PDB file of C-alpha atoms in Angstrom:
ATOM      1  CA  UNK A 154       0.000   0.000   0.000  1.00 37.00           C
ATOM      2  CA  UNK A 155       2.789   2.156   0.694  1.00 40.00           C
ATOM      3  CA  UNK A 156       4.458   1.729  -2.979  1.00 39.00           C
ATOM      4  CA  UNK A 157       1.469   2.981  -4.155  1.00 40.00           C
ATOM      5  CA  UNK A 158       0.958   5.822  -2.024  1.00 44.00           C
ATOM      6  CA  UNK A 159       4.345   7.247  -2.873  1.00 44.00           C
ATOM      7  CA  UNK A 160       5.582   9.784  -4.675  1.00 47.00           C
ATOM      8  CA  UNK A 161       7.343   9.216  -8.078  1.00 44.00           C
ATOM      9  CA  UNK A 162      11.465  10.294  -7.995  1.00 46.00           C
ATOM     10  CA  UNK A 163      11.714  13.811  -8.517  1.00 59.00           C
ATOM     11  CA  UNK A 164       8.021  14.296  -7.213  1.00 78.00           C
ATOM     12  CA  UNK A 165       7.237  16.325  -4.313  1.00 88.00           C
ATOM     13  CA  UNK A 166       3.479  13.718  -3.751  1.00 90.00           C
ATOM     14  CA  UNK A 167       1.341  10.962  -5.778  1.00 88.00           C
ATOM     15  CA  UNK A 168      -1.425  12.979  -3.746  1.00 91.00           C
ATOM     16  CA  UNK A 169      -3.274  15.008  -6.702  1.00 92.00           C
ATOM     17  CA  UNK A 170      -5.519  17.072  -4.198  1.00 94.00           C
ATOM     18  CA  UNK A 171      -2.244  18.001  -2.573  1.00 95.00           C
ATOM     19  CA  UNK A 172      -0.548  19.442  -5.434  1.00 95.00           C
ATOM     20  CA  UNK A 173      -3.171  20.750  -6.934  1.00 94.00           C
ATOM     21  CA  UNK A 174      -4.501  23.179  -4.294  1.00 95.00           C
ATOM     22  CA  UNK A 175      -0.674  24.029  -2.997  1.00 96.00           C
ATOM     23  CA  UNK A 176      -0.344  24.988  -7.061  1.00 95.00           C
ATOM     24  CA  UNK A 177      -3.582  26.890  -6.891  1.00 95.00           C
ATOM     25  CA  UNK A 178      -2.419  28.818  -3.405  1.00 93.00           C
ATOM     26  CA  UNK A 179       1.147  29.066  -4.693  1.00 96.00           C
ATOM     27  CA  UNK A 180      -0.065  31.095  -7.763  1.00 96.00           C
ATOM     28  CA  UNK A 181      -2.827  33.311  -5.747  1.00 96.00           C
ATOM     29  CA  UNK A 182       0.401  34.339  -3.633  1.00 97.00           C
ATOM     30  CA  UNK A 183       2.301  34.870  -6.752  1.00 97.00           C
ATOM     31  CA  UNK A 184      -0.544  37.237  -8.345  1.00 97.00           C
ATOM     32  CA  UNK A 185      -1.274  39.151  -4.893  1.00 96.00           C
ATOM     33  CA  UNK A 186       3.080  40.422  -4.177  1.00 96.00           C
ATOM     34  CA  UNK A 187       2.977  40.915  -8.040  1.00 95.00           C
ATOM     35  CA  UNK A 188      -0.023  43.345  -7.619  1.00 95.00           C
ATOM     36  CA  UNK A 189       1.343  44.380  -4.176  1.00 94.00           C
ATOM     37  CA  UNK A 190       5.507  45.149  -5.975  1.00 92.00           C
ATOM     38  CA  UNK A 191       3.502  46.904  -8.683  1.00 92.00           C
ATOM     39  CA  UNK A 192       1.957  49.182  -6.117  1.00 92.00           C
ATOM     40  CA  UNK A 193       5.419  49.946  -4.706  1.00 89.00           C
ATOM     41  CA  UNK A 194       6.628  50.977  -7.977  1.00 87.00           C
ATOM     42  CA  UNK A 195       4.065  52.900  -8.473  1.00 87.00           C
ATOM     43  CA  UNK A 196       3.158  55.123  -5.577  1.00 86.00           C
ATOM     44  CA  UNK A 197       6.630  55.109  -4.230  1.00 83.00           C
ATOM     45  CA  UNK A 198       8.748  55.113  -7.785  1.00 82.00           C
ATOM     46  CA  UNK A 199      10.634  52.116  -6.860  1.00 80.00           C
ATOM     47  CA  UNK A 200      10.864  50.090  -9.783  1.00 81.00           C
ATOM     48  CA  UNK A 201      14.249  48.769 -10.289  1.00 79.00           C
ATOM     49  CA  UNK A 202      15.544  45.859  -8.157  1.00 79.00           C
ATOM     50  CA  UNK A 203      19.512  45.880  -9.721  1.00 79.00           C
ATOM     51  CA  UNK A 204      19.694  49.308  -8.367  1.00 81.00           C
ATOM     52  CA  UNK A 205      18.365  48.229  -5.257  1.00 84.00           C
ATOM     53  CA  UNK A 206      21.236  45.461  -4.822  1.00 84.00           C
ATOM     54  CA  UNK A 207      23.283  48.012  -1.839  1.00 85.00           C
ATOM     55  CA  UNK A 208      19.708  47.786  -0.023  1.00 87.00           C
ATOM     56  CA  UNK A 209      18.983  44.417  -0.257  1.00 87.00           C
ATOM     57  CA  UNK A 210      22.599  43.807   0.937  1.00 88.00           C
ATOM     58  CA  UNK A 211      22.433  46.545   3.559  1.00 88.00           C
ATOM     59  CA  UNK A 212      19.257  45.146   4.978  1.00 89.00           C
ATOM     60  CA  UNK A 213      20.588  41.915   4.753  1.00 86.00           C
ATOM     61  CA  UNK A 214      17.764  40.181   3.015  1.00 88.00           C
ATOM     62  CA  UNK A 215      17.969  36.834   1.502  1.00 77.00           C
ATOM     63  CA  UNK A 216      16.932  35.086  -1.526  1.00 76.00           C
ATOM     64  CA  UNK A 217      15.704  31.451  -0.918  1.00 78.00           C
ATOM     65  CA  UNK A 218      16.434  29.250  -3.235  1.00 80.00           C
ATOM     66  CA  UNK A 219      15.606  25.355  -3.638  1.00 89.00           C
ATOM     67  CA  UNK A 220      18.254  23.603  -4.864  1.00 89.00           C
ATOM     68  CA  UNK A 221      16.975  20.452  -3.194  1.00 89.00           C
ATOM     69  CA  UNK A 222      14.466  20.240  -5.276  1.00 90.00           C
ATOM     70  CA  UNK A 223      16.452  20.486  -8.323  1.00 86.00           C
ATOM     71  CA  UNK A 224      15.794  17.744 -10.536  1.00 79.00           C
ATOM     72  CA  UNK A 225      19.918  16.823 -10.250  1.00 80.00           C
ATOM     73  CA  UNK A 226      19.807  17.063  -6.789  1.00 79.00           C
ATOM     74  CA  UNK A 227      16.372  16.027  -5.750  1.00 87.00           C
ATOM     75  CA  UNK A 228      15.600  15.005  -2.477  1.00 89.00           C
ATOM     76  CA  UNK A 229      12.380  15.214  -1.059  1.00 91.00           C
ATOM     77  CA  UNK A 230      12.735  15.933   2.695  1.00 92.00           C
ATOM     78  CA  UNK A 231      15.075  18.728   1.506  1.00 91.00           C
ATOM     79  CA  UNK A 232      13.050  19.948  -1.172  1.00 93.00           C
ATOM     80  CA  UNK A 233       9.955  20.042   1.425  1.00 94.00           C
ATOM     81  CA  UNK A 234      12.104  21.660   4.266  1.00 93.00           C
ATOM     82  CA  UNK A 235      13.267  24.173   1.901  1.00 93.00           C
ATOM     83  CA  UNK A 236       9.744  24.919   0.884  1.00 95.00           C
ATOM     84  CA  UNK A 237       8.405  25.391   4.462  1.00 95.00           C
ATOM     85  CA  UNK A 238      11.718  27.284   5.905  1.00 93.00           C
ATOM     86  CA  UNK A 239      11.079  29.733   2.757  1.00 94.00           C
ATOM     87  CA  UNK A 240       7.058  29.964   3.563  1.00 95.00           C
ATOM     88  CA  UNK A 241       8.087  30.630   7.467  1.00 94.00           C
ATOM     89  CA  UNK A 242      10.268  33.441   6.978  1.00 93.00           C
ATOM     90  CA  UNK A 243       8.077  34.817   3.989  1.00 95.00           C
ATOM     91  CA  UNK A 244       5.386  34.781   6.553  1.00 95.00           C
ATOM     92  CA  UNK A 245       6.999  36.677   9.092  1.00 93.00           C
ATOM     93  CA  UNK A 246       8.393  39.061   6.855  1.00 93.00           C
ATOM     94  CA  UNK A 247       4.813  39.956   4.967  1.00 94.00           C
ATOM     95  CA  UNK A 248       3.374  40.175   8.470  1.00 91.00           C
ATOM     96  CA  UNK A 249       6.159  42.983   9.649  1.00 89.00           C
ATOM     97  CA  UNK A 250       6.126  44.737   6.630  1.00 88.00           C
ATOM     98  CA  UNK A 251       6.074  48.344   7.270  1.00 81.00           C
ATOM     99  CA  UNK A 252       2.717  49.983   6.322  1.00 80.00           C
ATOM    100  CA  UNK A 253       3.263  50.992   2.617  1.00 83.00           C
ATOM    101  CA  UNK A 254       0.328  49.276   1.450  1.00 89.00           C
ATOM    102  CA  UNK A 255      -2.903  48.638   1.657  1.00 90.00           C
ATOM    103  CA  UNK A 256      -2.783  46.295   5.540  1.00 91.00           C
ATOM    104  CA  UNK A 257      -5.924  44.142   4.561  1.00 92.00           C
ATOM    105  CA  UNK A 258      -4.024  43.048   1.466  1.00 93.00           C
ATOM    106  CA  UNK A 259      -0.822  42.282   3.286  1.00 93.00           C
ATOM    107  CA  UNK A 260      -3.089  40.565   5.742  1.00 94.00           C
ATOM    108  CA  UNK A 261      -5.050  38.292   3.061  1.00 96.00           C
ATOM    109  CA  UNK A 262      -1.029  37.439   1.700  1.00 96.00           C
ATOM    110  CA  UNK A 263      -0.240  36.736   5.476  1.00 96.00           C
ATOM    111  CA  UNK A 264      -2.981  34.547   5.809  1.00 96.00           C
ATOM    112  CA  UNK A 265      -2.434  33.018   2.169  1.00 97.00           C
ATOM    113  CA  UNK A 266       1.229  32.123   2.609  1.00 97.00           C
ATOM    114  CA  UNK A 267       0.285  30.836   6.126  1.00 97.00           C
ATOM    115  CA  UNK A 268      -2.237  28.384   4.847  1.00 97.00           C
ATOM    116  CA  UNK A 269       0.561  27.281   2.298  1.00 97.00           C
ATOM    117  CA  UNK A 270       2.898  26.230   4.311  1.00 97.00           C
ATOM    118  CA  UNK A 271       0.100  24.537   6.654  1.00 96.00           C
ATOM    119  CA  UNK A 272      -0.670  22.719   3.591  1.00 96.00           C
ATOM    120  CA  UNK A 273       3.212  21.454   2.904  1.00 96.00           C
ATOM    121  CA  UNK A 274       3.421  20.215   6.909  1.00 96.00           C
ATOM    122  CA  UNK A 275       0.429  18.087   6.699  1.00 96.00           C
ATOM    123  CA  UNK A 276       1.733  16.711   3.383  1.00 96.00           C
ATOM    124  CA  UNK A 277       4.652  16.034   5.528  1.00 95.00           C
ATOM    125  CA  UNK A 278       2.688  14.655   8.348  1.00 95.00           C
ATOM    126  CA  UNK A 279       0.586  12.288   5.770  1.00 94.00           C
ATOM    127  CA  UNK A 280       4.276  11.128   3.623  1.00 92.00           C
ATOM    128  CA  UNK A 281       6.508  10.937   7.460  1.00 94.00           C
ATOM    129  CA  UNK A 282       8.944  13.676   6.354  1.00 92.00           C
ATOM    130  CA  UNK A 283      10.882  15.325   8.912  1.00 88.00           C
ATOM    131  CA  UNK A 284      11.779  18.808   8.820  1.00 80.00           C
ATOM    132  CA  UNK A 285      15.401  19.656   8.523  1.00 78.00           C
ATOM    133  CA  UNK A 286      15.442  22.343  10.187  1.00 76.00           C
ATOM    134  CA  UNK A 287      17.112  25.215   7.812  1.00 72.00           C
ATOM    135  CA  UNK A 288      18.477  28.583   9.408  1.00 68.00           C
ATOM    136  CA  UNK A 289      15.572  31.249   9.633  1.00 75.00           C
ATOM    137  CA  UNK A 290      16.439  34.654   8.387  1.00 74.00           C
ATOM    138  CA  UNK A 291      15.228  37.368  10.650  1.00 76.00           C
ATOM    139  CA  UNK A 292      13.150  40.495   9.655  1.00 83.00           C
ATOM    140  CA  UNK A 293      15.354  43.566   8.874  1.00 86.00           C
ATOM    141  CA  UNK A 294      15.197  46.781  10.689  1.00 87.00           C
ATOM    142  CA  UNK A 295      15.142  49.580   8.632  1.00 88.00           C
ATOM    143  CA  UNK A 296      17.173  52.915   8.974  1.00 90.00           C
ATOM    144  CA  UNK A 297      14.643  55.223   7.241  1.00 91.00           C
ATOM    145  CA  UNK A 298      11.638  55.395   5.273  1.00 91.00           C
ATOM    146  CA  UNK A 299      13.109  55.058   2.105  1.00 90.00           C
ATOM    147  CA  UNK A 300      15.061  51.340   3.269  1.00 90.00           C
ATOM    148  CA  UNK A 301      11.378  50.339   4.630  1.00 91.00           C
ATOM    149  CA  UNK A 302      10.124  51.159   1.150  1.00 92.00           C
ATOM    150  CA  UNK A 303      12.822  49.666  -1.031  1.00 91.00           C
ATOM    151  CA  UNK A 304      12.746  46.616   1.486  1.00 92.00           C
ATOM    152  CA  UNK A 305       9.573  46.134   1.157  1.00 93.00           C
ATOM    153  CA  UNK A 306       9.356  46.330  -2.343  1.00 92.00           C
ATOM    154  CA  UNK A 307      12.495  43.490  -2.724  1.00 93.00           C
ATOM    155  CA  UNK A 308      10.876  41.372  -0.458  1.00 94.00           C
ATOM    156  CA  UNK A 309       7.762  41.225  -2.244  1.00 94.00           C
ATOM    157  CA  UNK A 310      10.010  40.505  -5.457  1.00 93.00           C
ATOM    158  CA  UNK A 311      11.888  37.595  -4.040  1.00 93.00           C
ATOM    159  CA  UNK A 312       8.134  36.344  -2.377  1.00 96.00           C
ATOM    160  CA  UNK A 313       6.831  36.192  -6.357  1.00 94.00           C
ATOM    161  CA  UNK A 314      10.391  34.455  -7.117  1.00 94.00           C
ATOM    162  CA  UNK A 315      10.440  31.878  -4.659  1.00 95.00           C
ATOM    163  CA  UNK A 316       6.585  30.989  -5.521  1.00 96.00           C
ATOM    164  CA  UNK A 317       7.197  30.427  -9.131  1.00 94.00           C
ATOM    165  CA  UNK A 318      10.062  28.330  -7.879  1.00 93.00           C
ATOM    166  CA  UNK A 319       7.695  26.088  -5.752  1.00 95.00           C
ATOM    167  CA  UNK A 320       5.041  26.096  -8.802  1.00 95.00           C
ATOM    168  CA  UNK A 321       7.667  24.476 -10.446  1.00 92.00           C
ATOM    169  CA  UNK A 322       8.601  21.972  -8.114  1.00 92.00           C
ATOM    170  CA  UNK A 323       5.122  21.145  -7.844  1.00 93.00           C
ATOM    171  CA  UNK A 324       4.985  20.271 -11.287  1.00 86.00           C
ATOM    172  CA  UNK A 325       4.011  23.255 -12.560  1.00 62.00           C
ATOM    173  CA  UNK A 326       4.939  24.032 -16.324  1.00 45.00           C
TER     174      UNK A 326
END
């Protein structure tokens, strides 16, 4: 029963439900920091993320990527820790974003992102994947109004980034 049950190499689940609605949250999140980056660059004329690269580095803010769940270097507790250690800290930093924007959208993408990652640990629950625990990156402090805005703006960039990233190790094409 537990052949059957598993996931194909290089798949994150053989549960279709699973995948499906984590693909179907995964691009709502992707759709809502897209609309929410194209705010920033609009109200606050903060467009370009190269020129933002002394910010990002200043503020210390990471990019997650998943290399576990590379098809080379597949590995399915990795590729799931990754996945939920980049939905935690995405979490936390959507829900200390500095007001910028709109707060009941940043709340529905709080909420969103949350139920995501509550998704990927009861996958993990139902499959008996352990977490391995990667480190969590904390939430910047900002100097001024101007890092808040630019920070905000690159974190919402690397949120859509790291979603398409999970689409596609969902199975996404």
């Amino acid at each position: 029963m537990g052949v059957l049950s598993s996931p194909l190499p290089g798949r994150l689940s053989a549960d279709v439900d699973f995948l499906d609605n984590s693909l179907e949250f995964s691009r709502k999140i992707t759709v809502k920091a897209e609309e929410l980056r194209d705010m920033m660059c609009e109200h606050h004329e903060l467009c370009n993320e190269e020129e933002l690269g002394l910010i990002r580095k200043q503020l210390g803010l990471f990019v997650s990527h998943l290399d576990k769940c590379e098809v080379v270097s597949f590995n399915l507790e990795g590729c799931f820790s990754q996945i939920v250690s980049g939905l935690r800290d995405f979490h936390s930093l959507v829900r200390s974003l500095p007001v910028h924007l709109p707060q009941d959208l940043l709340t529905r993408l709080g909420i969103d992102i949350r139920d995501l990652l509550s998704n990927f640990r009861e996958e993990m629950d139902t499959q008996g994947i352990m977490d391995v625990n990667f480190p969590s990156h904390g939430v910047p402090s900002y100097p001024s109004t101007f890092h808040e805005q630019a920070g905000t703006l690159l974190i919402l960039s690397n949120l859509q980034k790291f979603m398409l990233s999970v689409q596609k190790a969902l199975g996404a094409q």
